[in-house]
């Protein structure tokens, strides 16, 4: 430890906090790590939570401006000599063989206070298992910060910040470490195309798999299809005809999928409208039924045809019969580009996608665990389940981390969409089946509380909205009010990290992904540069002599 002490403990000192008078020859900063001794002579690590300058000559409670002015003239330079800098420290724990354990003994008055050595902090923050390197301590650039991957993925995490604070950069750093260093499988749901140009620092685009976000209509229930086509819930007649046409087409045209399936529905509705009679398949009775169309209902069918036609015209290229889950590749960053779709379509796709991933992982893990104790025919059944998953969805034969950007779209507060329900279930049960969840949001107060509260590691960059701050604080057992106060003052790329993936809460400077050699989108448009470019082009056009 450095022999140069930075202060002496004074005043009230407990086992959770103390204050010290700062050595005037030393500079001390908010957030600095310091060590001293408790009454048993044991080393105690703490973090400076406040620094204040006190002048005892000018500290009288009865002083007013005029009396202070007279004091300044009277005492002159001696005022400076009566200044004292006092720092308040929150105790993080007792250092025991490189580990931080609870401190139960008060700090001793009169003890010297020192800066904590970098080596001590490195040892304390080093994970016991495989870790990913995300950045450095904000005030100690030599101390690298690692996150425990097991805890990060299996217990889930959240990345929260205002726009422009560095959320996408933090995600890119974590994803590259998980894939390039650990060899994990990651799926990123990307509503704004922030990662469609992703390139990793070491492997470039070799381990990046971009998947075009499309709607697999084949798997939709009639009510979901009606929502997709924006058929009002207050239009039961249209919804009824759509359901009957949908079930009929799926029964008769099993080889069709995607856009062709919707075109078949449109054609069948036109046929019904022209004949004024519908013949439809009833899956419950497993037979065809016939009914006459009343004249006042013709317009309902006509409106339904219009909605299908409009949807195919506007979104037909994003309709598919292919299975998006089958496109996910193991050991890669898989990015599903949802950018061209509207929010309702995104929610529908994400709900179905996450449901398929989770149920497939559940089936595989149950079979994998059960086969150890099975015998006879059961062994073959479990082997068949596992083989089918490996053949059809090779990435899902292993754990997967799902990162949901703009998570407040898919799991909004006070709403129960299918996407929200399955995200809640993954948050509760995912660790048992190897499905990790990471949520990213700029408006945490709009997030489903159940989902946010189960993100057991939180990487919180700058948040200034008091409502967002309170929401995050209420959902985080390990986030204290004093740490929350730090968050509003953070700079770009700076974060408070708390939770199970890190041993001690920390203020961290997250690595710059591009400086590491990576690339991603998500940057702001250079407004001034674009305007200059515009005016240059306009000027060039005006200069042309016609």
PDB file of C-alpha atoms in Angstrom, residues 114-239:
ATOM      1  CA  UNK A 114      -5.056   5.794   2.118  1.00  0.00           C
ATOM      2  CA  UNK A 115      -6.045   5.418  -1.507  1.00  0.00           C
ATOM      3  CA  UNK A 116      -6.918   1.785  -2.178  1.00  0.00           C
ATOM      4  CA  UNK A 117      -4.156   0.187  -4.303  1.00  0.00           C
ATOM      5  CA  UNK A 118      -5.058  -0.751  -7.877  1.00  0.00           C
ATOM      6  CA  UNK A 119      -3.927  -4.321  -7.177  1.00  0.00           C
ATOM      7  CA  UNK A 120      -6.428  -4.652  -4.322  1.00  0.00           C
ATOM      8  CA  UNK A 121      -9.285  -3.369  -6.497  1.00  0.00           C
ATOM      9  CA  UNK A 122      -8.295  -5.666  -9.386  1.00  0.00           C
ATOM     10  CA  UNK A 123      -8.446  -8.648  -7.032  1.00  0.00           C
ATOM     11  CA  UNK A 124     -11.789  -7.621  -5.561  1.00  0.00           C
ATOM     12  CA  UNK A 125     -13.454  -7.045  -8.943  1.00  0.00           C
ATOM     13  CA  UNK A 126     -12.007 -10.147 -10.615  1.00  0.00           C
ATOM     14  CA  UNK A 127     -14.801 -12.719 -11.182  1.00  0.00           C
ATOM     15  CA  UNK A 128     -14.386 -16.239  -9.810  1.00  0.00           C
ATOM     16  CA  UNK A 129     -15.526 -17.763 -13.125  1.00  0.00           C
ATOM     17  CA  UNK A 130     -15.410 -16.894 -16.818  1.00  0.00           C
ATOM     18  CA  UNK A 131     -15.793 -13.158 -17.227  1.00  0.00           C
ATOM     19  CA  UNK A 132     -16.066 -10.557 -19.953  1.00  0.00           C
ATOM     20  CA  UNK A 133     -14.119  -7.304 -19.844  1.00  0.00           C
ATOM     21  CA  UNK A 134     -16.422  -4.317 -20.230  1.00  0.00           C
ATOM     22  CA  UNK A 135     -14.336  -1.315 -19.156  1.00  0.00           C
ATOM     23  CA  UNK A 136     -12.350   0.234 -16.314  1.00  0.00           C
ATOM     24  CA  UNK A 137     -13.143   1.878 -12.998  1.00  0.00           C
ATOM     25  CA  UNK A 138     -14.067   5.481 -13.735  1.00  0.00           C
ATOM     26  CA  UNK A 139     -11.373   6.958 -11.460  1.00  0.00           C
ATOM     27  CA  UNK A 140      -8.887   4.106 -11.875  1.00  0.00           C
ATOM     28  CA  UNK A 141      -8.208   3.509 -15.591  1.00  0.00           C
ATOM     29  CA  UNK A 142      -5.704   0.768 -14.696  1.00  0.00           C
ATOM     30  CA  UNK A 143      -8.364  -1.329 -12.938  1.00  0.00           C
ATOM     31  CA  UNK A 144     -10.255  -3.458 -15.455  1.00  0.00           C
ATOM     32  CA  UNK A 145     -13.858  -4.410 -14.786  1.00  0.00           C
ATOM     33  CA  UNK A 146     -15.104  -7.891 -15.650  1.00  0.00           C
ATOM     34  CA  UNK A 147     -18.642  -9.261 -15.461  1.00  0.00           C
ATOM     35  CA  UNK A 148     -19.389 -12.859 -14.470  1.00  0.00           C
ATOM     36  CA  UNK A 149     -20.940 -14.348 -17.625  1.00  0.00           C
ATOM     37  CA  UNK A 150     -22.875 -17.074 -15.805  1.00  0.00           C
ATOM     38  CA  UNK A 151     -24.600 -14.512 -13.592  1.00  0.00           C
ATOM     39  CA  UNK A 152     -24.991 -11.947 -16.370  1.00  0.00           C
ATOM     40  CA  UNK A 153     -26.794 -14.338 -18.705  1.00  0.00           C
ATOM     41  CA  UNK A 154     -28.632 -16.758 -16.434  1.00  0.00           C
ATOM     42  CA  UNK A 155     -29.861 -14.078 -14.018  1.00  0.00           C
ATOM     43  CA  UNK A 156     -30.549 -11.564 -16.813  1.00  0.00           C
ATOM     44  CA  UNK A 157     -29.522  -7.922 -17.145  1.00  0.00           C
ATOM     45  CA  UNK A 158     -30.750  -4.474 -18.142  1.00  0.00           C
ATOM     46  CA  UNK A 159     -28.948  -1.624 -19.911  1.00  0.00           C
ATOM     47  CA  UNK A 160     -30.712   1.654 -19.122  1.00  0.00           C
ATOM     48  CA  UNK A 161     -29.958   5.238 -20.192  1.00  0.00           C
ATOM     49  CA  UNK A 162     -31.215   8.295 -22.013  1.00  0.00           C
ATOM     50  CA  UNK A 163     -30.711   8.526 -25.764  1.00  0.00           C
ATOM     51  CA  UNK A 164     -27.086   9.132 -26.697  1.00  0.00           C
ATOM     52  CA  UNK A 165     -25.589   8.014 -23.381  1.00  0.00           C
ATOM     53  CA  UNK A 166     -23.964   4.887 -24.832  1.00  0.00           C
ATOM     54  CA  UNK A 167     -26.454   1.994 -24.528  1.00  0.00           C
ATOM     55  CA  UNK A 168     -25.720   0.509 -27.952  1.00  0.00           C
ATOM     56  CA  UNK A 169     -21.973   0.853 -27.386  1.00  0.00           C
ATOM     57  CA  UNK A 170     -22.259  -1.029 -24.071  1.00  0.00           C
ATOM     58  CA  UNK A 171     -24.310  -3.781 -25.709  1.00  0.00           C
ATOM     59  CA  UNK A 172     -21.830  -4.081 -28.588  1.00  0.00           C
ATOM     60  CA  UNK A 173     -18.895  -4.416 -26.157  1.00  0.00           C
ATOM     61  CA  UNK A 174     -20.665  -7.157 -24.165  1.00  0.00           C
ATOM     62  CA  UNK A 175     -21.861  -9.027 -27.235  1.00  0.00           C
ATOM     63  CA  UNK A 176     -18.404  -9.060 -28.838  1.00  0.00           C
ATOM     64  CA  UNK A 177     -16.832 -10.389 -25.628  1.00  0.00           C
ATOM     65  CA  UNK A 178     -19.471 -13.109 -25.207  1.00  0.00           C
ATOM     66  CA  UNK A 179     -19.148 -14.309 -28.810  1.00  0.00           C
ATOM     67  CA  UNK A 180     -15.430 -13.829 -29.514  1.00  0.00           C
ATOM     68  CA  UNK A 181     -14.084 -14.717 -26.070  1.00  0.00           C
ATOM     69  CA  UNK A 182     -16.637 -17.188 -24.679  1.00  0.00           C
ATOM     70  CA  UNK A 183     -18.072 -18.606 -27.928  1.00  0.00           C
ATOM     71  CA  UNK A 184     -21.675 -17.961 -26.870  1.00  0.00           C
ATOM     72  CA  UNK A 185     -24.803 -17.572 -28.974  1.00  0.00           C
ATOM     73  CA  UNK A 186     -26.515 -14.177 -28.908  1.00  0.00           C
ATOM     74  CA  UNK A 187     -29.755 -13.003 -30.517  1.00  0.00           C
ATOM     75  CA  UNK A 188     -30.331  -9.238 -30.772  1.00  0.00           C
ATOM     76  CA  UNK A 189     -33.828  -7.955 -31.558  1.00  0.00           C
ATOM     77  CA  UNK A 190     -33.111  -4.675 -33.328  1.00  0.00           C
ATOM     78  CA  UNK A 191     -36.062  -2.294 -33.923  1.00  0.00           C
ATOM     79  CA  UNK A 192     -34.003   0.594 -35.340  1.00  0.00           C
ATOM     80  CA  UNK A 193     -31.274  -1.100 -37.376  1.00  0.00           C
ATOM     81  CA  UNK A 194     -28.551  -0.159 -34.890  1.00  0.00           C
ATOM     82  CA  UNK A 195     -26.697  -3.464 -35.374  1.00  0.00           C
ATOM     83  CA  UNK A 196     -27.307  -4.352 -39.032  1.00  0.00           C
ATOM     84  CA  UNK A 197     -23.773  -3.150 -39.868  1.00  0.00           C
ATOM     85  CA  UNK A 198     -22.208  -4.811 -36.829  1.00  0.00           C
ATOM     86  CA  UNK A 199     -18.566  -5.833 -37.149  1.00  0.00           C
ATOM     87  CA  UNK A 200     -16.710  -7.393 -34.207  1.00  0.00           C
ATOM     88  CA  UNK A 201     -13.227  -6.199 -33.171  1.00  0.00           C
ATOM     89  CA  UNK A 202     -11.368  -9.479 -33.787  1.00  0.00           C
ATOM     90  CA  UNK A 203     -13.459 -11.400 -36.313  1.00  0.00           C
ATOM     91  CA  UNK A 204     -15.183  -8.636 -38.262  1.00  0.00           C
ATOM     92  CA  UNK A 205     -18.419  -9.863 -39.812  1.00  0.00           C
ATOM     93  CA  UNK A 206     -17.477 -13.562 -39.730  1.00  0.00           C
ATOM     94  CA  UNK A 207     -19.462 -14.187 -36.536  1.00  0.00           C
ATOM     95  CA  UNK A 208     -22.352 -11.824 -37.330  1.00  0.00           C
ATOM     96  CA  UNK A 209     -25.570 -13.193 -38.824  1.00  0.00           C
ATOM     97  CA  UNK A 210     -28.115 -10.597 -39.996  1.00  0.00           C
ATOM     98  CA  UNK A 211     -31.672 -11.936 -40.265  1.00  0.00           C
ATOM     99  CA  UNK A 212     -34.343  -9.914 -42.019  1.00  0.00           C
ATOM    100  CA  UNK A 213     -37.302  -9.493 -39.697  1.00  0.00           C
ATOM    101  CA  UNK A 214     -40.314 -10.978 -41.421  1.00  0.00           C
ATOM    102  CA  UNK A 215     -43.760 -12.053 -40.321  1.00  0.00           C
ATOM    103  CA  UNK A 216     -44.441 -15.784 -40.476  1.00  0.00           C
ATOM    104  CA  UNK A 217     -48.206 -15.640 -40.856  1.00  0.00           C
ATOM    105  CA  UNK A 218     -48.573 -19.436 -40.967  1.00  0.00           C
ATOM    106  CA  UNK A 219     -48.250 -19.697 -37.173  1.00  0.00           C
ATOM    107  CA  UNK A 220     -50.765 -16.974 -36.352  1.00  0.00           C
ATOM    108  CA  UNK A 221     -54.043 -17.610 -34.621  1.00  0.00           C
ATOM    109  CA  UNK A 222     -57.121 -15.967 -36.221  1.00  0.00           C
ATOM    110  CA  UNK A 223     -57.206 -13.233 -33.546  1.00  0.00           C
ATOM    111  CA  UNK A 224     -53.520 -12.474 -34.096  1.00  0.00           C
ATOM    112  CA  UNK A 225     -54.031 -12.267 -37.854  1.00  0.00           C
ATOM    113  CA  UNK A 226     -56.927  -9.867 -37.296  1.00  0.00           C
ATOM    114  CA  UNK A 227     -54.692  -7.666 -35.148  1.00  0.00           C
ATOM    115  CA  UNK A 228     -51.965  -7.767 -37.798  1.00  0.00           C
ATOM    116  CA  UNK A 229     -54.440  -6.650 -40.470  1.00  0.00           C
ATOM    117  CA  UNK A 230     -55.712  -3.937 -38.100  1.00  0.00           C
ATOM    118  CA  UNK A 231     -59.234  -5.322 -38.007  1.00  0.00           C
ATOM    119  CA  UNK A 232     -60.906  -3.545 -35.105  1.00  0.00           C
ATOM    120  CA  UNK A 233     -61.886  -5.533 -32.030  1.00  0.00           C
ATOM    121  CA  UNK A 234     -65.212  -3.722 -32.404  1.00  0.00           C
ATOM    122  CA  UNK A 235     -65.770  -5.418 -35.776  1.00  0.00           C
ATOM    123  CA  UNK A 236     -66.805  -8.957 -34.697  1.00  0.00           C
ATOM    124  CA  UNK A 237     -68.392  -9.790 -38.068  1.00  0.00           C
ATOM    125  CA  UNK A 238     -65.164  -9.092 -39.972  1.00  0.00           C
ATOM    126  CA  UNK A 239     -63.142 -11.025 -37.401  1.00  0.00           C
TER     127      UNK A 239
END
